[in-house]
């Protein structure tokens, strides 16, 4: 199993690797002031951040740890349900892993994985091998 | 950004960017990111996102993570809808797409300019850019839509 180190932003937001779903890390993030938008609900941006992190983490775990610099190219987020004051989970799924570009999607949910709060489609560039 | 940003906002009250800015200073995610009112026009607003060490993607490079850019643009485009409608009416983000042109310069404040370019009876369409030094050299472009909840806007 690869060791995934989350970026400072993810840790600041309160994200941790909650558990593994097969080979893919599932991120979890508690509700708190740092993710709050309108009273009682998650901020759409915080939810998007969690989705992006889950997407990039899925790419990292597919490629192997820290061998590559990853650059987000674009992301499209769809918001489907308001996130209430609960721990929220997100997992990414690599759809296609090319030599330079990875297509990845991610979903976020609370109690019921079949009822996602939001989903993201993302393109991530594999920029260069580190070092 | 969904609905009112603060329980102090009276639904239907005239829009005032300063009221939103005061709420951003003390409320939740926007306060954590330290977002500030920067500029405004008839159908657009600009919000400033100062650089912070704890919102970077990589501690070594100091490059801002992409997440805070989405939050900045969600706020800027959502507030632009209020600005165009002229009042605090509830709305919900339906989707938002962000294209990342280049990394923001480490240490630089990023400005998010959100514009509401079309409102129908039930939808608002938005676009925007995030930039640091010059709006002609953006960090990111965004496009998105909001559904208007309750109180429809006369087309």
PDB file of C-alpha atoms in Angstrom:
ATOM      1  CA  UNK A   1       0.000   0.000   0.000  1.00  0.00           C
ATOM      2  CA  UNK A   2       1.311   3.436  -0.933  1.00  0.00           C
ATOM      3  CA  UNK A   3       1.646   6.176   1.638  1.00  0.00           C
ATOM      4  CA  UNK A   4      -0.365   9.196   0.630  1.00  0.00           C
ATOM      5  CA  UNK A   5       0.587  12.553   2.097  1.00  0.00           C
ATOM      6  CA  UNK A   6      -2.208  15.074   1.884  1.00  0.00           C
ATOM      7  CA  UNK A   7      -1.317  18.703   1.003  1.00  0.00           C
ATOM      8  CA  UNK A   8      -1.355  21.446   3.699  1.00  0.00           C
ATOM      9  CA  UNK A   9      -4.680  22.744   2.317  1.00  0.00           C
ATOM     10  CA  UNK A  10      -6.313  19.338   2.807  1.00  0.00           C
ATOM     11  CA  UNK A  11      -5.017  19.049   6.357  1.00  0.00           C
ATOM     12  CA  UNK A  12      -6.120  22.627   7.085  1.00  0.00           C
ATOM     13  CA  UNK A  13      -9.605  21.813   5.857  1.00  0.00           C
ATOM     14  CA  UNK A  14      -9.612  18.807   8.195  1.00  0.00           C
ATOM     15  CA  UNK A  15      -9.366  16.021   5.608  1.00  0.00           C
ATOM     16  CA  UNK A  16      -7.897  12.678   6.516  1.00  0.00           C
ATOM     17  CA  UNK A  17      -7.714   9.327   4.814  1.00  0.00           C
ATOM     18  CA  UNK A  18     -10.698   7.655   6.437  1.00  0.00           C
ATOM     19  CA  UNK A  19     -10.249   4.178   5.017  1.00  0.00           C
ATOM     20  CA  UNK A  20      -9.270   2.336   1.880  1.00  0.00           C
ATOM     21  CA  UNK A  21     -11.810   1.163  -0.675  1.00  0.00           C
ATOM     22  CA  UNK A  22      -9.727  -1.544  -2.293  1.00  0.00           C
ATOM     23  CA  UNK A  23      -6.645   0.338  -3.508  1.00  0.00           C
ATOM     24  CA  UNK A  24      -8.275   3.762  -3.433  1.00  0.00           C
ATOM     25  CA  UNK A  25      -8.191   6.041  -0.378  1.00  0.00           C
ATOM     26  CA  UNK A  26     -11.528   7.375   0.831  1.00  0.00           C
ATOM     27  CA  UNK A  27     -11.137  10.849   2.326  1.00  0.00           C
ATOM     28  CA  UNK A  28     -13.194  12.000   5.284  1.00  0.00           C
ATOM     29  CA  UNK A  29     -13.715  15.500   6.606  1.00  0.00           C
ATOM     30  CA  UNK A  30     -15.671  16.569   9.686  1.00  0.00           C
ATOM     31  CA  UNK A  31     -18.117  19.455   9.584  1.00  0.00           C
ATOM     32  CA  UNK A  32     -16.738  22.549  11.306  1.00  0.00           C
ATOM     33  CA  UNK A  33     -16.276  26.298  10.868  1.00  0.00           C
ATOM     34  CA  UNK A  34     -13.587  25.813   8.210  1.00  0.00           C
ATOM     35  CA  UNK A  35     -15.989  24.089   5.807  1.00  0.00           C
ATOM     36  CA  UNK A  36     -19.174  25.983   6.690  1.00  0.00           C
ATOM     37  CA  UNK A  37     -21.044  28.094   4.146  1.00  0.00           C
ATOM     38  CA  UNK A  38     -24.558  29.350   4.817  1.00  0.00           C
ATOM     39  CA  UNK A  39     -25.634  28.499   8.352  1.00  0.00           C
ATOM     40  CA  UNK A  40     -25.837  24.758   8.894  1.00  0.00           C
ATOM     41  CA  UNK A  41     -24.435  23.721   5.516  1.00  0.00           C
ATOM     42  CA  UNK A  42     -21.149  22.928   3.832  1.00  0.00           C
ATOM     43  CA  UNK A  43     -19.668  25.630   1.600  1.00  0.00           C
ATOM     44  CA  UNK A  44     -19.724  24.580  -2.066  1.00  0.00           C
ATOM     45  CA  UNK A  45     -16.064  25.512  -2.389  1.00  0.00           C
ATOM     46  CA  UNK A  46     -15.024  23.364   0.571  1.00  0.00           C
ATOM     47  CA  UNK A  47     -16.971  20.453  -0.896  1.00  0.00           C
ATOM     48  CA  UNK A  48     -15.266  21.047  -4.258  1.00  0.00           C
ATOM     49  CA  UNK A  49     -11.901  21.112  -2.529  1.00  0.00           C
ATOM     50  CA  UNK A  50     -12.640  17.773  -0.880  1.00  0.00           C
ATOM     51  CA  UNK A  51     -13.691  16.305  -4.260  1.00  0.00           C
ATOM     52  CA  UNK A  52     -10.542  17.573  -5.965  1.00  0.00           C
ATOM     53  CA  UNK A  53      -8.386  16.153  -3.214  1.00  0.00           C
ATOM     54  CA  UNK A  54     -10.101  12.780  -3.522  1.00  0.00           C
ATOM     55  CA  UNK A  55      -9.615  12.866  -7.302  1.00  0.00           C
ATOM     56  CA  UNK A  56      -5.908  13.735  -7.093  1.00  0.00           C
ATOM     57  CA  UNK A  57      -5.367  11.209  -4.302  1.00  0.00           C
ATOM     58  CA  UNK A  58      -6.921   8.508  -6.493  1.00  0.00           C
ATOM     59  CA  UNK A  59      -4.539   9.478  -9.312  1.00  0.00           C
ATOM     60  CA  UNK A  60      -1.548   9.416  -6.942  1.00  0.00           C
ATOM     61  CA  UNK A  61      -2.433   6.008  -5.636  1.00  0.00           C
ATOM     62  CA  UNK A  62      -2.918   4.709  -9.199  1.00  0.00           C
ATOM     63  CA  UNK A  63       0.466   6.054 -10.331  1.00  0.00           C
ATOM     64  CA  UNK A  64       2.455   5.132  -7.225  1.00  0.00           C
ATOM     65  CA  UNK A  65       3.638   7.475  -4.552  1.00  0.00           C
ATOM     66  CA  UNK A  66       5.343  10.749  -5.318  1.00  0.00           C
ATOM     67  CA  UNK A  67       6.887   9.717  -8.615  1.00  0.00           C
ATOM     68  CA  UNK A  68       5.208  12.494 -10.544  1.00  0.00           C
ATOM     69  CA  UNK A  69       4.194  16.097 -10.295  1.00  0.00           C
ATOM     70  CA  UNK A  70       0.477  16.375 -10.922  1.00  0.00           C
ATOM     71  CA  UNK A  71      -1.132  19.501 -12.303  1.00  0.00           C
ATOM     72  CA  UNK A  72      -4.889  20.062 -12.247  1.00  0.00           C
ATOM     73  CA  UNK A  73      -6.003  21.126 -15.740  1.00  0.00           C
ATOM     74  CA  UNK A  74      -9.688  21.617 -15.087  1.00  0.00           C
ATOM     75  CA  UNK A  75     -12.531  20.443 -12.931  1.00  0.00           C
ATOM     76  CA  UNK A  76     -16.284  20.468 -13.370  1.00  0.00           C
ATOM     77  CA  UNK A  77     -18.334  20.164 -10.192  1.00  0.00           C
ATOM     78  CA  UNK A  78     -22.044  19.360 -10.000  1.00  0.00           C
ATOM     79  CA  UNK A  79     -23.863  20.113  -6.764  1.00  0.00           C
ATOM     80  CA  UNK A  80     -26.810  17.841  -6.065  1.00  0.00           C
ATOM     81  CA  UNK A  81     -27.644  18.065  -2.361  1.00  0.00           C
ATOM     82  CA  UNK A  82     -26.792  20.466   0.411  1.00  0.00           C
ATOM     83  CA  UNK A  83     -24.130  19.116   2.754  1.00  0.00           C
ATOM     84  CA  UNK A  84     -25.473  19.191   6.305  1.00  0.00           C
ATOM     85  CA  UNK A  85     -23.479  19.290   9.549  1.00  0.00           C
ATOM     86  CA  UNK A  86     -21.997  15.823   9.265  1.00  0.00           C
ATOM     87  CA  UNK A  87     -18.746  14.108   8.429  1.00  0.00           C
ATOM     88  CA  UNK A  88     -18.438  13.927   4.655  1.00  0.00           C
ATOM     89  CA  UNK A  89     -16.588  11.379   2.553  1.00  0.00           C
ATOM     90  CA  UNK A  90     -15.152  11.536  -0.945  1.00  0.00           C
ATOM     91  CA  UNK A  91     -13.474   9.067  -3.235  1.00  0.00           C
ATOM     92  CA  UNK A  92     -11.966   9.429  -6.679  1.00  0.00           C
ATOM     93  CA  UNK A  93     -12.054   6.971  -9.549  1.00  0.00           C
ATOM     94  CA  UNK A  94      -9.511   6.948 -12.342  1.00  0.00           C
ATOM     95  CA  UNK A  95     -11.456   6.605 -15.591  1.00  0.00           C
ATOM     96  CA  UNK A  96      -8.527   6.642 -17.978  1.00  0.00           C
ATOM     97  CA  UNK A  97      -4.853   6.768 -17.213  1.00  0.00           C
ATOM     98  CA  UNK A  98      -2.894   8.036 -20.192  1.00  0.00           C
ATOM     99  CA  UNK A  99       0.802   8.758 -20.462  1.00  0.00           C
ATOM    100  CA  UNK A 100       0.323  12.503 -19.868  1.00  0.00           C
ATOM    101  CA  UNK A 101      -3.314  12.991 -18.951  1.00  0.00           C
ATOM    102  CA  UNK A 102      -5.566  11.255 -16.441  1.00  0.00           C
ATOM    103  CA  UNK A 103      -9.363  11.446 -16.522  1.00  0.00           C
ATOM    104  CA  UNK A 104     -10.685  11.083 -13.009  1.00  0.00           C
ATOM    105  CA  UNK A 105     -14.052  11.536 -11.336  1.00  0.00           C
ATOM    106  CA  UNK A 106     -14.959  11.910  -7.675  1.00  0.00           C
ATOM    107  CA  UNK A 107     -18.068  11.733  -5.533  1.00  0.00           C
ATOM    108  CA  UNK A 108     -18.834  13.077  -2.068  1.00  0.00           C
ATOM    109  CA  UNK A 109     -21.504  11.751   0.273  1.00  0.00           C
ATOM    110  CA  UNK A 110     -22.559  11.701   3.924  1.00  0.00           C
ATOM    111  CA  UNK A 111     -24.706   8.845   5.293  1.00  0.00           C
ATOM    112  CA  UNK A 112     -25.594   7.139   2.048  1.00  0.00           C
ATOM    113  CA  UNK A 113     -23.081   6.677  -0.720  1.00  0.00           C
ATOM    114  CA  UNK A 114     -25.934   6.195  -3.181  1.00  0.00           C
ATOM    115  CA  UNK A 115     -27.055   9.778  -2.491  1.00  0.00           C
ATOM    116  CA  UNK A 116     -24.044  11.927  -3.416  1.00  0.00           C
ATOM    117  CA  UNK A 117     -23.882  15.589  -2.394  1.00  0.00           C
ATOM    118  CA  UNK A 118     -21.704  16.500  -5.313  1.00  0.00           C
ATOM    119  CA  UNK A 119     -19.543  15.006  -8.013  1.00  0.00           C
ATOM    120  CA  UNK A 120     -16.562  16.205  -9.997  1.00  0.00           C
ATOM    121  CA  UNK A 121     -14.973  15.376 -13.329  1.00  0.00           C
ATOM    122  CA  UNK A 122     -11.347  16.330 -13.540  1.00  0.00           C
ATOM    123  CA  UNK A 123      -8.380  16.272 -15.920  1.00  0.00           C
ATOM    124  CA  UNK A 124      -4.990  15.951 -14.268  1.00  0.00           C
ATOM    125  CA  UNK A 125      -1.693  16.332 -16.167  1.00  0.00           C
ATOM    126  CA  UNK A 126       1.240  14.159 -15.265  1.00  0.00           C
ATOM    127  CA  UNK A 127       3.752  16.972 -15.517  1.00  0.00           C
ATOM    128  CA  UNK A 128       7.138  15.386 -14.866  1.00  0.00           C
ATOM    129  CA  UNK A 129       8.849  12.807 -12.746  1.00  0.00           C
ATOM    130  CA  UNK A 130      10.185  14.362  -9.557  1.00  0.00           C
ATOM    131  CA  UNK A 131      13.923  14.623  -8.991  1.00  0.00           C
TER     132      UNK A 131
ATOM    133  CA  UNK B   1     -22.272  29.700  -2.226  1.00  0.00           C
ATOM    134  CA  UNK B   2     -25.867  28.920  -1.520  1.00  0.00           C
ATOM    135  CA  UNK B   3     -28.757  30.960  -0.233  1.00  0.00           C
ATOM    136  CA  UNK B   4     -27.929  33.727   2.192  1.00  0.00           C
ATOM    137  CA  UNK B   5     -24.433  33.817   3.632  1.00  0.00           C
ATOM    138  CA  UNK B   6     -25.640  35.010   7.011  1.00  0.00           C
ATOM    139  CA  UNK B   7     -28.761  34.694   9.080  1.00  0.00           C
ATOM    140  CA  UNK B   8     -28.666  38.514   9.256  1.00  0.00           C
ATOM    141  CA  UNK B   9     -29.514  38.734   5.572  1.00  0.00           C
ATOM    142  CA  UNK B  10     -33.174  39.514   5.146  1.00  0.00           C
ATOM    143  CA  UNK B  11     -34.427  37.596   2.108  1.00  0.00           C
ATOM    144  CA  UNK B  12     -35.373  40.155  -0.517  1.00  0.00           C
ATOM    145  CA  UNK B  13     -33.459  42.973   1.184  1.00  0.00           C
ATOM    146  CA  UNK B  14     -31.520  45.223  -1.179  1.00  0.00           C
ATOM    147  CA  UNK B  15     -28.105  43.782  -2.051  1.00  0.00           C
ATOM    148  CA  UNK B  16     -25.164  45.402  -0.326  1.00  0.00           C
ATOM    149  CA  UNK B  17     -21.652  44.041  -0.928  1.00  0.00           C
ATOM    150  CA  UNK B  18     -20.440  45.471   2.405  1.00  0.00           C
ATOM    151  CA  UNK B  19     -22.982  43.319   4.283  1.00  0.00           C
ATOM    152  CA  UNK B  20     -21.695  40.211   2.501  1.00  0.00           C
ATOM    153  CA  UNK B  21     -18.084  41.241   3.143  1.00  0.00           C
ATOM    154  CA  UNK B  22     -18.805  41.627   6.872  1.00  0.00           C
ATOM    155  CA  UNK B  23     -20.301  38.124   6.912  1.00  0.00           C
ATOM    156  CA  UNK B  24     -17.311  36.667   5.015  1.00  0.00           C
ATOM    157  CA  UNK B  25     -14.990  38.082   7.680  1.00  0.00           C
ATOM    158  CA  UNK B  26     -16.605  36.153  10.492  1.00  0.00           C
ATOM    159  CA  UNK B  27     -18.302  33.182   8.859  1.00  0.00           C
ATOM    160  CA  UNK B  28     -16.967  29.710   8.340  1.00  0.00           C
ATOM    161  CA  UNK B  29     -15.059  28.728   5.231  1.00  0.00           C
ATOM    162  CA  UNK B  30     -14.860  32.262   3.768  1.00  0.00           C
ATOM    163  CA  UNK B  31     -13.432  33.582   7.056  1.00  0.00           C
ATOM    164  CA  UNK B  32     -10.878  30.760   7.202  1.00  0.00           C
ATOM    165  CA  UNK B  33      -9.756  31.716   3.680  1.00  0.00           C
ATOM    166  CA  UNK B  34      -9.778  35.409   4.735  1.00  0.00           C
ATOM    167  CA  UNK B  35     -11.798  36.550   1.703  1.00  0.00           C
ATOM    168  CA  UNK B  36     -12.298  40.287   1.348  1.00  0.00           C
ATOM    169  CA  UNK B  37     -14.388  42.662  -0.744  1.00  0.00           C
ATOM    170  CA  UNK B  38     -12.248  44.166  -3.523  1.00  0.00           C
ATOM    171  CA  UNK B  39     -14.361  45.881  -6.222  1.00  0.00           C
ATOM    172  CA  UNK B  40     -17.812  45.804  -7.815  1.00  0.00           C
ATOM    173  CA  UNK B  41     -19.766  46.794 -10.926  1.00  0.00           C
ATOM    174  CA  UNK B  42     -23.387  46.477 -12.147  1.00  0.00           C
ATOM    175  CA  UNK B  43     -23.248  42.702 -12.669  1.00  0.00           C
ATOM    176  CA  UNK B  44     -19.860  41.758 -11.251  1.00  0.00           C
ATOM    177  CA  UNK B  45     -17.887  41.728  -8.031  1.00  0.00           C
ATOM    178  CA  UNK B  46     -14.272  41.110  -7.134  1.00  0.00           C
ATOM    179  CA  UNK B  47     -13.102  39.320  -3.982  1.00  0.00           C
ATOM    180  CA  UNK B  48      -9.528  39.147  -2.712  1.00  0.00           C
ATOM    181  CA  UNK B  49      -8.033  35.881  -1.440  1.00  0.00           C
ATOM    182  CA  UNK B  50      -4.788  36.550   0.455  1.00  0.00           C
ATOM    183  CA  UNK B  51      -2.022  33.936   0.322  1.00  0.00           C
ATOM    184  CA  UNK B  52      -1.697  31.772   3.444  1.00  0.00           C
ATOM    185  CA  UNK B  53       0.804  29.026   4.201  1.00  0.00           C
ATOM    186  CA  UNK B  54      -1.957  26.641   5.295  1.00  0.00           C
ATOM    187  CA  UNK B  55      -3.888  26.731   2.003  1.00  0.00           C
ATOM    188  CA  UNK B  56      -1.070  25.686  -0.315  1.00  0.00           C
ATOM    189  CA  UNK B  57      -0.902  22.533  -2.424  1.00  0.00           C
ATOM    190  CA  UNK B  58       2.798  21.992  -1.784  1.00  0.00           C
ATOM    191  CA  UNK B  59       4.714  23.305   1.222  1.00  0.00           C
ATOM    192  CA  UNK B  60       7.980  23.523  -0.762  1.00  0.00           C
ATOM    193  CA  UNK B  61       6.708  25.570  -3.711  1.00  0.00           C
ATOM    194  CA  UNK B  62       4.144  27.599  -1.733  1.00  0.00           C
ATOM    195  CA  UNK B  63       1.730  27.370  -4.675  1.00  0.00           C
ATOM    196  CA  UNK B  64      -1.901  27.832  -3.652  1.00  0.00           C
ATOM    197  CA  UNK B  65      -4.074  24.739  -3.808  1.00  0.00           C
ATOM    198  CA  UNK B  66      -6.813  24.734  -6.422  1.00  0.00           C
ATOM    199  CA  UNK B  67      -9.553  24.233  -3.804  1.00  0.00           C
ATOM    200  CA  UNK B  68      -9.370  27.794  -2.440  1.00  0.00           C
ATOM    201  CA  UNK B  69      -9.600  29.108  -6.032  1.00  0.00           C
ATOM    202  CA  UNK B  70     -12.909  27.234  -6.469  1.00  0.00           C
ATOM    203  CA  UNK B  71     -14.176  28.660  -3.168  1.00  0.00           C
ATOM    204  CA  UNK B  72     -13.149  32.152  -4.247  1.00  0.00           C
ATOM    205  CA  UNK B  73     -14.945  31.817  -7.581  1.00  0.00           C
ATOM    206  CA  UNK B  74     -18.038  30.178  -6.051  1.00  0.00           C
ATOM    207  CA  UNK B  75     -18.343  33.204  -3.766  1.00  0.00           C
ATOM    208  CA  UNK B  76     -17.525  35.793  -6.450  1.00  0.00           C
ATOM    209  CA  UNK B  77     -19.971  34.381  -9.008  1.00  0.00           C
ATOM    210  CA  UNK B  78     -22.712  33.797  -6.406  1.00  0.00           C
ATOM    211  CA  UNK B  79     -22.422  37.335  -5.083  1.00  0.00           C
ATOM    212  CA  UNK B  80     -22.427  38.631  -8.682  1.00  0.00           C
ATOM    213  CA  UNK B  81     -25.869  37.021  -9.098  1.00  0.00           C
ATOM    214  CA  UNK B  82     -27.141  38.924  -6.042  1.00  0.00           C
ATOM    215  CA  UNK B  83     -25.548  42.063  -7.423  1.00  0.00           C
ATOM    216  CA  UNK B  84     -27.355  41.683 -10.755  1.00  0.00           C
ATOM    217  CA  UNK B  85     -30.665  40.762  -9.068  1.00  0.00           C
ATOM    218  CA  UNK B  86     -30.218  43.696  -6.707  1.00  0.00           C
ATOM    219  CA  UNK B  87     -31.391  41.784  -3.647  1.00  0.00           C
ATOM    220  CA  UNK B  88     -30.565  38.929  -1.294  1.00  0.00           C
ATOM    221  CA  UNK B  89     -32.699  36.211  -2.852  1.00  0.00           C
ATOM    222  CA  UNK B  90     -31.924  32.534  -2.289  1.00  0.00           C
ATOM    223  CA  UNK B  91     -30.019  30.625  -4.945  1.00  0.00           C
ATOM    224  CA  UNK B  92     -28.120  27.349  -5.141  1.00  0.00           C
ATOM    225  CA  UNK B  93     -24.997  26.530  -7.147  1.00  0.00           C
ATOM    226  CA  UNK B  94     -25.863  23.904  -9.767  1.00  0.00           C
ATOM    227  CA  UNK B  95     -22.454  23.545 -11.346  1.00  0.00           C
ATOM    228  CA  UNK B  96     -19.129  25.219 -11.612  1.00  0.00           C
ATOM    229  CA  UNK B  97     -16.301  24.461 -14.023  1.00  0.00           C
ATOM    230  CA  UNK B  98     -12.805  25.759 -13.428  1.00  0.00           C
ATOM    231  CA  UNK B  99      -9.968  25.811 -15.987  1.00  0.00           C
ATOM    232  CA  UNK B 100      -6.580  26.316 -14.396  1.00  0.00           C
ATOM    233  CA  UNK B 101      -4.362  28.423 -16.675  1.00  0.00           C
ATOM    234  CA  UNK B 102      -1.300  28.548 -14.447  1.00  0.00           C
ATOM    235  CA  UNK B 103      -0.354  28.377 -10.764  1.00  0.00           C
ATOM    236  CA  UNK B 104      -0.894  31.539  -8.713  1.00  0.00           C
ATOM    237  CA  UNK B 105       2.352  33.235  -7.732  1.00  0.00           C
ATOM    238  CA  UNK B 106       3.438  32.104  -4.260  1.00  0.00           C
ATOM    239  CA  UNK B 107       2.722  34.842  -1.732  1.00  0.00           C
ATOM    240  CA  UNK B 108       0.429  36.772  -4.075  1.00  0.00           C
ATOM    241  CA  UNK B 109      -3.157  37.725  -3.278  1.00  0.00           C
ATOM    242  CA  UNK B 110      -5.534  36.222  -5.838  1.00  0.00           C
ATOM    243  CA  UNK B 111      -8.471  38.326  -7.018  1.00  0.00           C
ATOM    244  CA  UNK B 112     -11.636  36.549  -8.109  1.00  0.00           C
ATOM    245  CA  UNK B 113     -13.883  38.419 -10.511  1.00  0.00           C
ATOM    246  CA  UNK B 114     -17.338  36.912 -10.879  1.00  0.00           C
ATOM    247  CA  UNK B 115     -19.851  38.122 -13.444  1.00  0.00           C
ATOM    248  CA  UNK B 116     -23.512  37.231 -13.867  1.00  0.00           C
ATOM    249  CA  UNK B 117     -24.056  37.580 -17.617  1.00  0.00           C
ATOM    250  CA  UNK B 118     -27.623  36.284 -17.858  1.00  0.00           C
ATOM    251  CA  UNK B 119     -30.599  35.766 -15.575  1.00  0.00           C
ATOM    252  CA  UNK B 120     -33.750  33.970 -16.601  1.00  0.00           C
ATOM    253  CA  UNK B 121     -36.852  33.399 -14.448  1.00  0.00           C
ATOM    254  CA  UNK B 122     -35.238  30.483 -12.708  1.00  0.00           C
ATOM    255  CA  UNK B 123     -31.546  30.390 -13.584  1.00  0.00           C
ATOM    256  CA  UNK B 124     -28.482  32.602 -13.403  1.00  0.00           C
ATOM    257  CA  UNK B 125     -25.478  32.038 -15.655  1.00  0.00           C
ATOM    258  CA  UNK B 126     -22.080  33.145 -14.469  1.00  0.00           C
ATOM    259  CA  UNK B 127     -18.478  33.336 -15.569  1.00  0.00           C
ATOM    260  CA  UNK B 128     -15.334  34.693 -14.060  1.00  0.00           C
ATOM    261  CA  UNK B 129     -11.587  34.837 -13.826  1.00  0.00           C
ATOM    262  CA  UNK B 130      -9.088  34.546 -11.016  1.00  0.00           C
ATOM    263  CA  UNK B 131      -5.892  36.557 -11.382  1.00  0.00           C
ATOM    264  CA  UNK B 132      -3.001  37.850  -9.327  1.00  0.00           C
ATOM    265  CA  UNK B 133      -1.007  40.593 -11.095  1.00  0.00           C
ATOM    266  CA  UNK B 134      -3.132  41.282 -14.163  1.00  0.00           C
ATOM    267  CA  UNK B 135      -6.624  40.291 -15.251  1.00  0.00           C
ATOM    268  CA  UNK B 136      -5.089  39.767 -18.723  1.00  0.00           C
ATOM    269  CA  UNK B 137      -2.962  36.917 -17.367  1.00  0.00           C
ATOM    270  CA  UNK B 138      -5.513  34.847 -15.419  1.00  0.00           C
ATOM    271  CA  UNK B 139      -4.800  32.022 -13.016  1.00  0.00           C
ATOM    272  CA  UNK B 140      -8.163  30.432 -13.825  1.00  0.00           C
ATOM    273  CA  UNK B 141     -11.354  30.839 -15.844  1.00  0.00           C
ATOM    274  CA  UNK B 142     -14.698  29.648 -14.532  1.00  0.00           C
ATOM    275  CA  UNK B 143     -18.208  29.179 -15.850  1.00  0.00           C
ATOM    276  CA  UNK B 144     -21.228  28.013 -13.922  1.00  0.00           C
ATOM    277  CA  UNK B 145     -24.917  28.240 -13.178  1.00  0.00           C
ATOM    278  CA  UNK B 146     -27.192  28.836 -10.210  1.00  0.00           C
ATOM    279  CA  UNK B 147     -30.832  27.896  -9.759  1.00  0.00           C
ATOM    280  CA  UNK B 148     -32.949  30.645  -8.227  1.00  0.00           C
ATOM    281  CA  UNK B 149     -35.019  29.381  -5.313  1.00  0.00           C
ATOM    282  CA  UNK B 150     -38.322  31.010  -4.440  1.00  0.00           C
ATOM    283  CA  UNK B 151     -38.838  34.653  -5.476  1.00  0.00           C
ATOM    284  CA  UNK B 152     -38.348  34.448  -9.219  1.00  0.00           C
ATOM    285  CA  UNK B 153     -36.617  37.312 -10.956  1.00  0.00           C
ATOM    286  CA  UNK B 154     -38.733  39.085 -13.572  1.00  0.00           C
ATOM    287  CA  UNK B 155     -37.059  38.230 -16.885  1.00  0.00           C
TER     288      UNK B 155
END
